[in-house]
Structures are given as C-alpha cells and as structure tokens.
Tab-separated table of C-alpha atoms in Angstrom:
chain	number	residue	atom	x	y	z
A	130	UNK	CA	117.234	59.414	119.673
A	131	UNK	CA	116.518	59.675	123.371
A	132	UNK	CA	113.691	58.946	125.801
A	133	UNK	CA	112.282	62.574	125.516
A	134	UNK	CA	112.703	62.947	121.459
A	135	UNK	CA	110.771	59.900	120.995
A	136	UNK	CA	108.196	60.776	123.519
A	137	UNK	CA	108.050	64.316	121.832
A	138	UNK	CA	107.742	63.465	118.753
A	139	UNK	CA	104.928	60.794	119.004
A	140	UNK	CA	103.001	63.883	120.305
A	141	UNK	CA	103.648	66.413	117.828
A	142	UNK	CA	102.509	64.041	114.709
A	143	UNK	CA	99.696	61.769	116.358
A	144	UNK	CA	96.358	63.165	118.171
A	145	UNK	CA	96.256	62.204	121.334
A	146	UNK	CA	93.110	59.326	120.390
A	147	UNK	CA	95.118	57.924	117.527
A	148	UNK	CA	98.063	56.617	119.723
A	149	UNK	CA	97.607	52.823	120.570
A	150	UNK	CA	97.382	53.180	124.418
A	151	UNK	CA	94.753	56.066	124.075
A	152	UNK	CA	91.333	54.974	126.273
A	153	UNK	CA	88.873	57.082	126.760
A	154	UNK	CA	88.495	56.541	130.954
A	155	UNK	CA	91.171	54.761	132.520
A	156	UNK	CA	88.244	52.488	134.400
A	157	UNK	CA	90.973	50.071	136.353
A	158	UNK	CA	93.208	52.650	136.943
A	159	UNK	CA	89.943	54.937	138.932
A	160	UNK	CA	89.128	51.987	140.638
A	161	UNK	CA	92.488	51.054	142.468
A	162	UNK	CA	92.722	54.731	143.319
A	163	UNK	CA	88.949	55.506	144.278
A	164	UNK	CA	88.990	51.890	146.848
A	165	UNK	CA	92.020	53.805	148.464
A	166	UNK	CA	92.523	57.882	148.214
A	167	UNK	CA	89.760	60.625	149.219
A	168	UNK	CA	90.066	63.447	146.879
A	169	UNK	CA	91.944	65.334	150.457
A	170	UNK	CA	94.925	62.642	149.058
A	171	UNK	CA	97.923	64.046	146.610
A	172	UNK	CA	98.260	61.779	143.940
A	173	UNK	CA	101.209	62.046	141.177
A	174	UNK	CA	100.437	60.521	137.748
A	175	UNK	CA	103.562	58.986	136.209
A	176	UNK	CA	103.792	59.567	132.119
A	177	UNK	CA	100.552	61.416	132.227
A	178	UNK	CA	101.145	62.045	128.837
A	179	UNK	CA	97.674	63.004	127.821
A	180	UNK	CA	95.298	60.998	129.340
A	181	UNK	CA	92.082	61.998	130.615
A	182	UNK	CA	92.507	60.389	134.402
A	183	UNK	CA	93.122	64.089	135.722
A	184	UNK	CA	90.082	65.016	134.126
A	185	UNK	CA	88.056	61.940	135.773
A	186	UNK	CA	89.855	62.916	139.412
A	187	UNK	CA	89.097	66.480	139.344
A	188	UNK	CA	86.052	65.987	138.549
A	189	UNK	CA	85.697	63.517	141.496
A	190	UNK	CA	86.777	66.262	143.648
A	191	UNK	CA	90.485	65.732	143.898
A	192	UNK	CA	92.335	68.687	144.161
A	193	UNK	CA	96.237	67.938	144.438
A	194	UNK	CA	97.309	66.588	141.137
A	195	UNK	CA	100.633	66.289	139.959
A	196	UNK	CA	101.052	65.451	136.317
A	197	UNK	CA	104.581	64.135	134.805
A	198	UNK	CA	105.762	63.191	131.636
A	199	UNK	CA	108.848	63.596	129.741
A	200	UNK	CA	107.201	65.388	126.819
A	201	UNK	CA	106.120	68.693	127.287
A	202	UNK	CA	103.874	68.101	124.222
A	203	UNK	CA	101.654	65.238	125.961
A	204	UNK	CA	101.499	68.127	128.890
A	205	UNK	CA	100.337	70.853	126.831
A	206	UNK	CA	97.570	68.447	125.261
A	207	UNK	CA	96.190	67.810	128.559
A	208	UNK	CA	96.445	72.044	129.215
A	209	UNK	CA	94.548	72.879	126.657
A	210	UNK	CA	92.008	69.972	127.352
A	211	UNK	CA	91.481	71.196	130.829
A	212	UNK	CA	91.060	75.168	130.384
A	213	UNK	CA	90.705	76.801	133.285
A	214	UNK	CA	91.008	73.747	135.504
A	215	UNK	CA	94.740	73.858	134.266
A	216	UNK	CA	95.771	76.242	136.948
A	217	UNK	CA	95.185	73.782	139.560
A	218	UNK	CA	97.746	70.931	138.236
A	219	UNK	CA	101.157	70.886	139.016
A	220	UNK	CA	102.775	69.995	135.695
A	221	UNK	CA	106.487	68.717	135.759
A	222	UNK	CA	108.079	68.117	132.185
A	223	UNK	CA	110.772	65.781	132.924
A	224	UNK	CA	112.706	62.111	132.943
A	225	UNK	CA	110.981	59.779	136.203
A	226	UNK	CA	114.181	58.190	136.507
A	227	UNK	CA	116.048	61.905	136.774
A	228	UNK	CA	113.755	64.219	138.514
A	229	UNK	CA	114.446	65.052	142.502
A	230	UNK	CA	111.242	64.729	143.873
A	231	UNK	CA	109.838	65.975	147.468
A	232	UNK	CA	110.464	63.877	149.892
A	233	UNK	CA	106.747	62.377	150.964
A	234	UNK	CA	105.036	64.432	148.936
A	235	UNK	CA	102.211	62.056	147.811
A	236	UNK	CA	99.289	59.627	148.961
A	237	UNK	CA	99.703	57.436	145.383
A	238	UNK	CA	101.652	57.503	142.874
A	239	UNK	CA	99.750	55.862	139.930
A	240	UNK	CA	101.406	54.510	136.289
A	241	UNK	CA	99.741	53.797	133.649
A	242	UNK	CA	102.034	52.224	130.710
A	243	UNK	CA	105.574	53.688	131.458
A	244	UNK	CA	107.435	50.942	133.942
A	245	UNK	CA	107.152	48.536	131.248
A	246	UNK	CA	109.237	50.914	128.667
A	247	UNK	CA	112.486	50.686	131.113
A	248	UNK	CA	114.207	47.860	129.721
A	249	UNK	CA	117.547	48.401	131.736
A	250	UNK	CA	117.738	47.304	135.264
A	251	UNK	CA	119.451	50.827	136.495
A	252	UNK	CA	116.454	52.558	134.664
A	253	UNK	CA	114.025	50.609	137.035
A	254	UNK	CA	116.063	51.157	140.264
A	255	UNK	CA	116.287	54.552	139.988
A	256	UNK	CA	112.216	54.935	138.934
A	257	UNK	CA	112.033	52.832	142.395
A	258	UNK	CA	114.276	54.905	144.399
A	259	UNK	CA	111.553	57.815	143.165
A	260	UNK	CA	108.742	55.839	144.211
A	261	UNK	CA	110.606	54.984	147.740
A	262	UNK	CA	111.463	59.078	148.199
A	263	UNK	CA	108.033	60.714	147.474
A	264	UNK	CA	105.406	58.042	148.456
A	265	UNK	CA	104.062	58.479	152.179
A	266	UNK	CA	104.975	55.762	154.718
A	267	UNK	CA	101.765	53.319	154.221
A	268	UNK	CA	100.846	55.303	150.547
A	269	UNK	CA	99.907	53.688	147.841
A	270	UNK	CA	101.397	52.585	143.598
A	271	UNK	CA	99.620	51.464	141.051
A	272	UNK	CA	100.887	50.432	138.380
A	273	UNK	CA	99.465	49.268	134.976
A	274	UNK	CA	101.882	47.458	132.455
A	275	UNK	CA	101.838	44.851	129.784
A	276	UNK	CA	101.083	41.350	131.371
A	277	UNK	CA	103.157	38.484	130.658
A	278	UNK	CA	100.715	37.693	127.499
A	279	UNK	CA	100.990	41.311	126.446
A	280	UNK	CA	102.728	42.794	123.333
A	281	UNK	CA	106.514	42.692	123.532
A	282	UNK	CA	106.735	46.203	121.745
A	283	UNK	CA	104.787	49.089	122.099
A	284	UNK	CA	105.416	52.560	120.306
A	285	UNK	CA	108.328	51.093	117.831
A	286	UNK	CA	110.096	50.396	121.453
A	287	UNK	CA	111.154	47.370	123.439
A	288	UNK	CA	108.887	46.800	126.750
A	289	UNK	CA	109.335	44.585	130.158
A	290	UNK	CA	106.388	42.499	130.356
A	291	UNK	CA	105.029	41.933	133.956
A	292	UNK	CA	102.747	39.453	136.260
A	293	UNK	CA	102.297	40.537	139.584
A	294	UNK	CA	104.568	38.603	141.173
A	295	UNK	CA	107.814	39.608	138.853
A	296	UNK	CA	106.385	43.389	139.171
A	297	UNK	CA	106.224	42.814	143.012
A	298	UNK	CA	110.449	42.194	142.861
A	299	UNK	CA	111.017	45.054	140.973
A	300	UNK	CA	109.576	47.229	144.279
A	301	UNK	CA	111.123	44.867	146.673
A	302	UNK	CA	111.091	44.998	150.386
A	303	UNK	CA	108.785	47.558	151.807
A	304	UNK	CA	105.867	47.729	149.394
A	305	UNK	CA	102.984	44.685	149.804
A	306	UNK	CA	101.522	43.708	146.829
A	307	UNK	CA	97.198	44.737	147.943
A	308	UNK	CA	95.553	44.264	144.727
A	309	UNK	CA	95.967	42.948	140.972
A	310	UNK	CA	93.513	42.518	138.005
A	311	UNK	CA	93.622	41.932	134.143
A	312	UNK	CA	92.520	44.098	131.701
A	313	UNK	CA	92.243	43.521	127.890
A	314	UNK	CA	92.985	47.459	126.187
A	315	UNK	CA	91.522	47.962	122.649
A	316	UNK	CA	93.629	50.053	120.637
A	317	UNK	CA	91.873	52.654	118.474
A	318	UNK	CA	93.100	50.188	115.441
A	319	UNK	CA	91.035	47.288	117.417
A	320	UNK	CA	93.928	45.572	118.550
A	321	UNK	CA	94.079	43.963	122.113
A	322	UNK	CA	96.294	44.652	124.647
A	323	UNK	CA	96.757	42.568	128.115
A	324	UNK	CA	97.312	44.899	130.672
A	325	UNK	CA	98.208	44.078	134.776
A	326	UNK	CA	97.518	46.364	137.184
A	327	UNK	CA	99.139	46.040	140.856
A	328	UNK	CA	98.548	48.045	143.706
A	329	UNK	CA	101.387	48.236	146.421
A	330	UNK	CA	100.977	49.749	149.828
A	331	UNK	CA	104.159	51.267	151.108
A	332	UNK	CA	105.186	50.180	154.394
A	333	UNK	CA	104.856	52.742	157.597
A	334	UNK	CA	108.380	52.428	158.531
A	335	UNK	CA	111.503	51.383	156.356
A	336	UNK	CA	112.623	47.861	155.612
C-alpha cells in the first residue's frame, strides 16, 4: 500500500475527531507561529490533513494559506468545513517529499505530525530540500513530532521519534534551532501522546 492509499483511506472510514492525532486547536502550534508571522506572512501547512489550524489563522486575519496533504480526502474535509472561506486556500493534494514547490514562496512552513512518519533517511532529505527551496531567507519551521518518550507507532505505521537536538540534524546547517516546548496530546480514546515542537529560523544567506 503506499503513502497516499494509507493516508486516503484513514480518511474515507474515520471522522476527522475520531483519528488519534485529532485536537480541537492546535494551541502550541498558534503560538510558535503567532510570536513570529503577521497575518501579511504566507504560511504553508505540511499534512494539513484536516485540522482546524487554517480555521484558527484565518480567523486571526491571515490571508495566504497554503494547505498540503497527500490525501485529497483530509483536503476535502477541511473544504467543506470552511464554506465559503475555501476559496481563499490554496489546496495542493500531493507527496511533500515529491512536489516542486516555488522557490521562496513562504514566511513558515509549519508541521504538525508528518516528519516523524518518514522513516527512511532519503524520505527526510528530500522533505528538507523542500523546506530549503520554498522557505524565505530568515523564514521560519515548525515542526511538531513525537518526542523521544513518544509512541513508536502511530496510525498502524512506524514513526522517527525526535528531541530537539536530533530534529535540529535532520535540518542541518542553515536553520537555528529558536524555540522548543513539550506537549502531552490526548487522543480522543484518552491516550497521551508526547509531542516536541521546534521552531527553526532559516538563515538570510546560504550555508
């Protein structure tokens, strides 16, 4: 089965609040981008899926929001969530580690819950080399992943488990590690998740 048939599939037989990573406000996640971004910033939101942070940002005032995932089913979720307010998302239905994206094209790029799903080292350089092409010089990542006490699966599937320091290698030269915090996720089910979120700031010129 690949990346996009699993991804697919988890959205066409669960509601979007009975999957485990489901929160209601992604509270760290608004933080790290709030401390940094005015809503003039483009921000790109990495396996979207169908959370509610584009709600929470365009209703902060943002107005150039990218959404990505590799399951047009998440997508359409978050479509029909957002009604008319649709028609001001960009909406790309595709693989992060595939897609061409514009060169510079965004203030953040935020993740929430995908980095930690690319188990092979080629996987993860070519999500960086993303990252490196369509972040601004002196932009900003977060990134939100399982935490070194975290859950070693997640979704029937394998996951990377992270502290900020071994998430700070992955990004290598040219992005400064600017912020970190812990977070404890309840899944619907009551289960608790460790979660670390790291914000980078991409250097102005390249390394």
């Amino acid at each position: 089965m690949t990346t996009k048939q699993h991804w697919q599939g988890v959205y066409e037989t669960k509601a979007s609040a009975e999957v485990s990573w489901h929160a209601a406000h992604l509270e760290e996640s608004l933080q790290l981008i709030a401390e940094v971004t005015s809503a003039k910033d483009r921000i790109i939101d990495v396996g979207a899926g169908a959370s509610t942070l584009v709600d929470d940002l365009i209703a902060a005032g943002y107005r150039d929001v990218t959404l990505l995932d590799v399951a047009e089913a998440a997508l359409d979720v978050s479509r029909r969530r957002l009604g008319a307010n649709a028609a001001t998302v960009t909406w790309l239905a595709a693989d992060v580690t595939e897609i061409e994206l514009e060169a510079s094209r965004y203030e953040l790029w935020h993740d929430r819950a995908v980095f930690h799903f690319l188990t092979d080292a080629s996987d993860r350089r070519a999500y960086v080399d993303r990252v490196r092409q369509s972040v601004t010089p002196g932009g900003y990542v977060v990134i939100g992943t399982f935490s070194s006490s975290g859950p070693a699966q997640c979704s029937g599937l394998d996951v990377v488990r992270y502290d900020a320091e071994s998430l700070g290698r992955e990004f290598g030269r040219g992005f400064e590690l600017t912020s970190s915090l812990h977070a404890v996720h309840l899944t619907p089910a009551g289960r608790a998740q460790n979660f670390i979120y790291c914000r980078f700031t991409k250097a102005t010129q390249s390394p």
